[in-house]
Amino acid sequence: MKNALLKKLKESFISILPITILVIILGLTISPIPTNTLLIFVGCCGLLVLGISFFTLGADTAMIPIGQQMGGYLSKKSKPWLMIVLTFILGIIITIAEPDLMVLASQVSSINTWVFIITVSVGVGLFLVLGLLRIIFKWRIDIVIALCYALIFLLVIFLNQAIVPLSFDSGSVTTGPISVPFIMAFGLGIAAARGNKAKEDSFGLIGFASVGPILIVMLLMGIMGINTASPVEAEAVGFWGAALSYLKDVAIILLPIAAFFAVFQIVALKLPRREIWKIVIGLIYTYIGITIFLVGVNVGFLPVGRMIGETLAEFHPNWMIVICAFIGFAMALVEPAVQVLAKQIEDVTGSAIKKRTIILCIAIGVALALALCAIRIRLHISFLWIIIPSFALVIILSFFVPKLFVGMAYDSGGVATGSIATTFAFPLIMGACTKLGGNLLLDAFGTLALCAGAPVLIVLLFGLIYNIGLKKQKKDENLDGLKRVDIIEYD
């Protein structure tokens, strides 16, 4: 365990280094940051290294095994109706206390915070069930997702444009560092147990968990007749206040999952004592890691993001787009959920698709998205003019790439907008929007949705290139009697 932790510390340090250096350079040059704030930021970067290390180690030893065991058992032993009910409950449990969802809910003055949170959680539960049914009945993921987004964009016609960005953002904050490893492993366990194209069906559940809240929030606002919302900038919090708050919040998140697993262990799984202790230790690592991580991003990143956005917009508007692209790239490298997904893809594909390749694709996508957000607030471009063509292209591409890449792509979008995006990128764009005299609801909201959508497109483009190269390789390989086994079947 010690060697594994040291390895995680090294990987986390490398991932956090780019954004640390970038912010320090900006803080000392074109976007001056008070010395005490900059020192706090550097200290919080150290907390992020520790937090990501403990969290990813905990995910490997607890969250992923729990998800796989529960998914596999439900698929083999349970009746379909029981699988549906338990999947729906699990979707609500792992979403309802997500810290990023709480931050977004606090921005919506027109809807009660808990009504908003429960609505989003129900959306996740319902669409996890849809993802489960897709695996069971072997429905094509490209067609199911296309129909979901077609319904969403049909609803857009009947809604006030002011609430559309908020609806899309609600789907971007549901897949945080706790839910991602669990949902991924749960899907892998179900797909493997049912024996149908396990690799292809291992991915996609995170994508469904991101789609559901968009649709449900739109329906809620339409039914309640809500045509606007009053955005409020999140306030920075002190270290001890954040620490006490997240010690409680993370416990609230993890306890229901642990209790659910404990019941399964007693009633059905009956794993050996050694495995149970390993999972318990992993849950402790997860608890420590995610608490430290959330304290670091909320104390150190939130105020710095807002300051950089305000300064860039006021004094360096021409450089703002380029700098936002660099920030987006570095930001994606730090998200814990990105690391977990990339490792899972590498493991499932037998290292045919490398972890660093997926991380690079997601980082490029977030970089392009944040740069586009900077252009959007400068020119006051409608959110719909960006999101509709983007997803139209995504849906078209999904019919021309291996189905494994479709699930991977939508999952990549789900993991791109975690706590870093919520507490750094979002305040940055809000600060810049305020200085440029923009409308926060129309111009700043939607940032998380765009940062989630762009990686989907980039991963699909990578899948298209991969498929073309695979076909060419098959065509050109020598007929020497040796047969190569591909992990990905091409169309």
mmCIF file of C-alpha atoms in Angstrom, residues 124-305:
data_model
loop_
_atom_site.group_PDB
_atom_site.id
_atom_site.type_symbol
_atom_site.label_atom_id
_atom_site.label_comp_id
_atom_site.label_asym_id
_atom_site.label_seq_id
_atom_site.Cartn_x
_atom_site.Cartn_y
_atom_site.Cartn_z
ATOM 1 C CA VAL A 124 -29.661 10.797 -12.555
ATOM 2 C CA GLY A 125 -31.538 7.811 -11.095
ATOM 3 C CA LEU A 126 -33.977 7.606 -14.006
ATOM 4 C CA PHE A 127 -31.292 7.802 -16.658
ATOM 5 C CA LEU A 128 -29.030 5.318 -14.892
ATOM 6 C CA VAL A 129 -31.992 2.967 -15.229
ATOM 7 C CA LEU A 130 -32.149 3.835 -18.936
ATOM 8 C CA GLY A 131 -28.425 3.067 -19.212
ATOM 9 C CA LEU A 132 -29.003 -0.237 -17.407
ATOM 10 C CA LEU A 133 -31.830 -1.174 -19.787
ATOM 11 C CA ARG A 134 -29.573 -0.339 -22.722
ATOM 12 C CA ILE A 135 -27.012 -2.859 -21.473
ATOM 13 C CA ILE A 136 -29.608 -5.541 -20.702
ATOM 14 C CA PHE A 137 -31.449 -5.266 -24.021
ATOM 15 C CA LYS A 138 -28.302 -4.477 -26.064
ATOM 16 C CA TRP A 139 -29.670 -1.218 -27.426
ATOM 17 C CA ARG A 140 -27.243 0.845 -29.488
ATOM 18 C CA ILE A 141 -25.869 3.660 -27.356
ATOM 19 C CA ASP A 142 -25.552 6.078 -30.289
ATOM 20 C CA ILE A 143 -29.255 5.795 -31.114
ATOM 21 C CA VAL A 144 -30.443 6.029 -27.480
ATOM 22 C CA ILE A 145 -28.293 9.081 -26.721
ATOM 23 C CA ALA A 146 -29.319 10.747 -29.995
ATOM 24 C CA LEU A 147 -33.000 10.324 -29.100
ATOM 25 C CA CYS A 148 -32.397 11.769 -25.617
ATOM 26 C CA TYR A 149 -30.738 14.903 -26.969
ATOM 27 C CA ALA A 150 -33.370 15.231 -29.701
ATOM 28 C CA LEU A 151 -36.001 15.368 -26.931
ATOM 29 C CA ILE A 152 -33.938 17.914 -24.998
ATOM 30 C CA PHE A 153 -33.538 20.243 -27.966
ATOM 31 C CA LEU A 154 -37.227 19.881 -28.757
ATOM 32 C CA LEU A 155 -38.017 21.117 -25.239
ATOM 33 C CA VAL A 156 -35.656 24.070 -25.732
ATOM 34 C CA ILE A 157 -38.102 25.479 -28.286
ATOM 35 C CA PHE A 158 -40.742 25.931 -25.561
ATOM 36 C CA LEU A 159 -38.477 27.316 -22.809
ATOM 37 C CA ASN A 160 -37.201 30.786 -22.078
ATOM 38 C CA GLN A 161 -33.634 31.009 -23.373
ATOM 39 C CA ALA A 162 -32.468 32.394 -20.021
ATOM 40 C CA ILE A 163 -32.917 29.065 -18.203
ATOM 41 C CA VAL A 164 -31.407 26.797 -20.886
ATOM 42 C CA PRO A 165 -27.710 27.273 -19.884
ATOM 43 C CA LEU A 166 -28.585 26.538 -16.246
ATOM 44 C CA SER A 167 -30.398 23.349 -17.275
ATOM 45 C CA PHE A 168 -27.371 22.117 -19.210
ATOM 46 C CA ASP A 169 -25.033 23.026 -16.337
ATOM 47 C CA SER A 170 -27.152 20.877 -14.000
ATOM 48 C CA GLY A 171 -26.141 17.838 -16.032
ATOM 49 C CA SER A 172 -22.469 18.744 -15.747
ATOM 50 C CA VAL A 173 -22.149 18.768 -11.936
ATOM 51 C CA THR A 174 -23.718 15.379 -11.173
ATOM 52 C CA THR A 175 -20.723 13.208 -12.012
ATOM 53 C CA GLY A 176 -18.208 14.161 -9.349
ATOM 54 C CA PRO A 177 -15.230 12.329 -7.865
ATOM 55 C CA ILE A 178 -17.414 10.084 -5.682
ATOM 56 C CA SER A 179 -20.008 9.060 -8.254
ATOM 57 C CA VAL A 180 -17.690 8.531 -11.241
ATOM 58 C CA PRO A 181 -15.670 5.509 -10.013
ATOM 59 C CA PHE A 182 -18.772 3.904 -8.534
ATOM 60 C CA ILE A 183 -20.960 4.339 -11.634
ATOM 61 C CA MET A 184 -18.177 3.172 -13.950
ATOM 62 C CA ALA A 185 -17.494 0.060 -11.910
ATOM 63 C CA PHE A 186 -21.216 -0.642 -11.521
ATOM 64 C CA GLY A 187 -21.644 -0.588 -15.299
ATOM 65 C CA LEU A 188 -18.564 -2.741 -15.824
ATOM 66 C CA GLY A 189 -19.864 -5.311 -13.328
ATOM 67 C CA ILE A 190 -23.257 -5.515 -15.039
ATOM 68 C CA ALA A 191 -21.795 -5.731 -18.560
ATOM 69 C CA ALA A 192 -19.232 -8.388 -17.592
ATOM 70 C CA ALA A 193 -21.786 -10.500 -15.731
ATOM 71 C CA ARG A 194 -24.242 -10.505 -18.611
ATOM 72 C CA GLY A 195 -21.556 -11.604 -21.065
ATOM 73 C CA ASN A 196 -22.563 -9.247 -23.870
ATOM 74 C CA LYS A 197 -19.782 -7.094 -25.355
ATOM 75 C CA ALA A 198 -18.437 -6.237 -21.910
ATOM 76 C CA LYS A 199 -15.858 -3.757 -23.176
ATOM 77 C CA GLU A 200 -18.337 -1.894 -25.350
ATOM 78 C CA ASP A 201 -21.017 -1.725 -22.647
ATOM 79 C CA SER A 202 -18.610 -0.888 -19.804
ATOM 80 C CA PHE A 203 -18.848 2.800 -20.650
ATOM 81 C CA GLY A 204 -21.754 5.157 -21.164
ATOM 82 C CA LEU A 205 -23.494 5.153 -17.757
ATOM 83 C CA ILE A 206 -21.757 8.399 -16.754
ATOM 84 C CA GLY A 207 -22.977 9.937 -19.992
ATOM 85 C CA PHE A 208 -26.555 8.903 -19.175
ATOM 86 C CA ALA A 209 -26.149 10.329 -15.650
ATOM 87 C CA SER A 210 -25.257 13.674 -17.246
ATOM 88 C CA VAL A 211 -28.177 13.681 -19.703
ATOM 89 C CA GLY A 212 -30.969 12.962 -17.211
ATOM 90 C CA PRO A 213 -30.713 16.136 -15.097
ATOM 91 C CA ILE A 214 -30.835 18.381 -18.185
ATOM 92 C CA LEU A 215 -34.165 16.941 -19.251
ATOM 93 C CA ILE A 216 -35.671 16.772 -15.751
ATOM 94 C CA VAL A 217 -34.643 20.342 -14.802
ATOM 95 C CA MET A 218 -36.127 21.647 -18.053
ATOM 96 C CA LEU A 219 -39.380 19.843 -17.294
ATOM 97 C CA LEU A 220 -39.386 21.171 -13.707
ATOM 98 C CA MET A 221 -38.913 24.761 -14.816
ATOM 99 C CA GLY A 222 -41.516 24.371 -17.530
ATOM 100 C CA ILE A 223 -44.089 22.919 -15.117
ATOM 101 C CA MET A 224 -43.372 25.549 -12.443
ATOM 102 C CA GLY A 225 -43.417 28.335 -15.022
ATOM 103 C CA ILE A 226 -39.946 29.572 -14.071
ATOM 104 C CA ASN A 227 -38.530 31.849 -16.750
ATOM 105 C CA THR A 228 -35.494 33.255 -14.988
ATOM 106 C CA ALA A 229 -33.111 32.775 -12.075
ATOM 107 C CA SER A 230 -30.953 35.147 -10.082
ATOM 108 C CA PRO A 231 -27.283 34.124 -10.137
ATOM 109 C CA VAL A 232 -25.199 34.724 -7.026
ATOM 110 C CA GLU A 233 -21.435 34.469 -7.007
ATOM 111 C CA ALA A 234 -20.114 31.814 -4.641
ATOM 112 C CA GLU A 235 -18.165 33.294 -1.733
ATOM 113 C CA ALA A 236 -14.718 32.113 -0.729
ATOM 114 C CA VAL A 237 -14.540 30.252 2.567
ATOM 115 C CA GLY A 238 -11.861 29.981 5.242
ATOM 116 C CA PHE A 239 -9.715 26.881 5.705
ATOM 117 C CA TRP A 240 -11.192 25.601 8.963
ATOM 118 C CA GLY A 241 -14.734 26.403 7.930
ATOM 119 C CA ALA A 242 -14.260 24.469 4.684
ATOM 120 C CA ALA A 243 -12.556 21.582 6.500
ATOM 121 C CA LEU A 244 -15.385 21.153 9.006
ATOM 122 C CA SER A 245 -18.016 21.512 6.300
ATOM 123 C CA TYR A 246 -16.503 18.910 3.975
ATOM 124 C CA LEU A 247 -15.697 16.448 6.759
ATOM 125 C CA LYS A 248 -19.453 16.342 7.282
ATOM 126 C CA ASP A 249 -20.479 16.532 3.599
ATOM 127 C CA VAL A 250 -18.183 13.747 2.419
ATOM 128 C CA ALA A 251 -19.348 11.537 5.269
ATOM 129 C CA ILE A 252 -22.934 12.138 4.138
ATOM 130 C CA ILE A 253 -21.936 11.091 0.615
ATOM 131 C CA LEU A 254 -20.015 7.953 1.567
ATOM 132 C CA LEU A 255 -22.121 6.563 4.414
ATOM 133 C CA PRO A 256 -25.148 5.572 2.282
ATOM 134 C CA ILE A 257 -22.868 3.816 -0.221
ATOM 135 C CA ALA A 258 -21.046 1.994 2.593
ATOM 136 C CA ALA A 259 -24.376 1.056 4.234
ATOM 137 C CA PHE A 260 -25.785 -0.190 0.937
ATOM 138 C CA PHE A 261 -22.698 -2.340 0.419
ATOM 139 C CA ALA A 262 -22.834 -3.635 4.011
ATOM 140 C CA VAL A 263 -26.394 -4.875 3.468
ATOM 141 C CA PHE A 264 -25.343 -6.562 0.216
ATOM 142 C CA GLN A 265 -22.389 -8.163 1.963
ATOM 143 C CA ILE A 266 -24.561 -9.607 4.757
ATOM 144 C CA VAL A 267 -27.450 -10.711 2.543
ATOM 145 C CA ALA A 268 -25.764 -11.828 -0.647
ATOM 146 C CA LEU A 269 -22.080 -11.222 -1.420
ATOM 147 C CA LYS A 270 -20.423 -12.749 1.677
ATOM 148 C CA LEU A 271 -16.911 -11.716 0.641
ATOM 149 C CA PRO A 272 -13.980 -13.011 2.729
ATOM 150 C CA ARG A 273 -12.904 -10.936 5.724
ATOM 151 C CA ARG A 274 -9.643 -9.909 4.042
ATOM 152 C CA GLU A 275 -11.525 -8.351 1.123
ATOM 153 C CA ILE A 276 -13.850 -6.524 3.491
ATOM 154 C CA TRP A 277 -10.955 -4.963 5.412
ATOM 155 C CA LYS A 278 -9.355 -3.905 2.164
ATOM 156 C CA ILE A 279 -12.562 -2.148 1.111
ATOM 157 C CA VAL A 280 -12.948 -0.497 4.542
ATOM 158 C CA ILE A 281 -9.406 0.875 4.337
ATOM 159 C CA GLY A 282 -10.111 2.040 0.789
ATOM 160 C CA LEU A 283 -13.224 3.911 1.960
ATOM 161 C CA ILE A 284 -11.136 5.637 4.642
ATOM 162 C CA TYR A 285 -8.590 6.664 1.990
ATOM 163 C CA THR A 286 -11.437 7.932 -0.206
ATOM 164 C CA TYR A 287 -12.912 9.924 2.678
ATOM 165 C CA ILE A 288 -9.561 11.529 3.563
ATOM 166 C CA GLY A 289 -8.649 12.206 -0.065
ATOM 167 C CA ILE A 290 -11.861 13.804 -1.266
ATOM 168 C CA THR A 291 -12.156 15.929 1.898
ATOM 169 C CA ILE A 292 -8.630 17.303 1.483
ATOM 170 C CA PHE A 293 -9.235 17.862 -2.234
ATOM 171 C CA LEU A 294 -12.490 19.789 -1.741
ATOM 172 C CA VAL A 295 -10.960 21.971 0.985
ATOM 173 C CA GLY A 296 -8.048 22.805 -1.327
ATOM 174 C CA VAL A 297 -10.137 23.778 -4.340
ATOM 175 C CA ASN A 298 -12.670 25.816 -2.375
ATOM 176 C CA VAL A 299 -10.169 27.736 -0.247
ATOM 177 C CA GLY A 300 -7.417 28.215 -2.826
ATOM 178 C CA PHE A 301 -8.952 28.058 -6.284
ATOM 179 C CA LEU A 302 -12.280 29.907 -6.002
ATOM 180 C CA PRO A 303 -10.947 33.406 -5.111
ATOM 181 C CA VAL A 304 -7.986 33.101 -7.496
ATOM 182 C CA GLY A 305 -10.232 32.117 -10.398
#
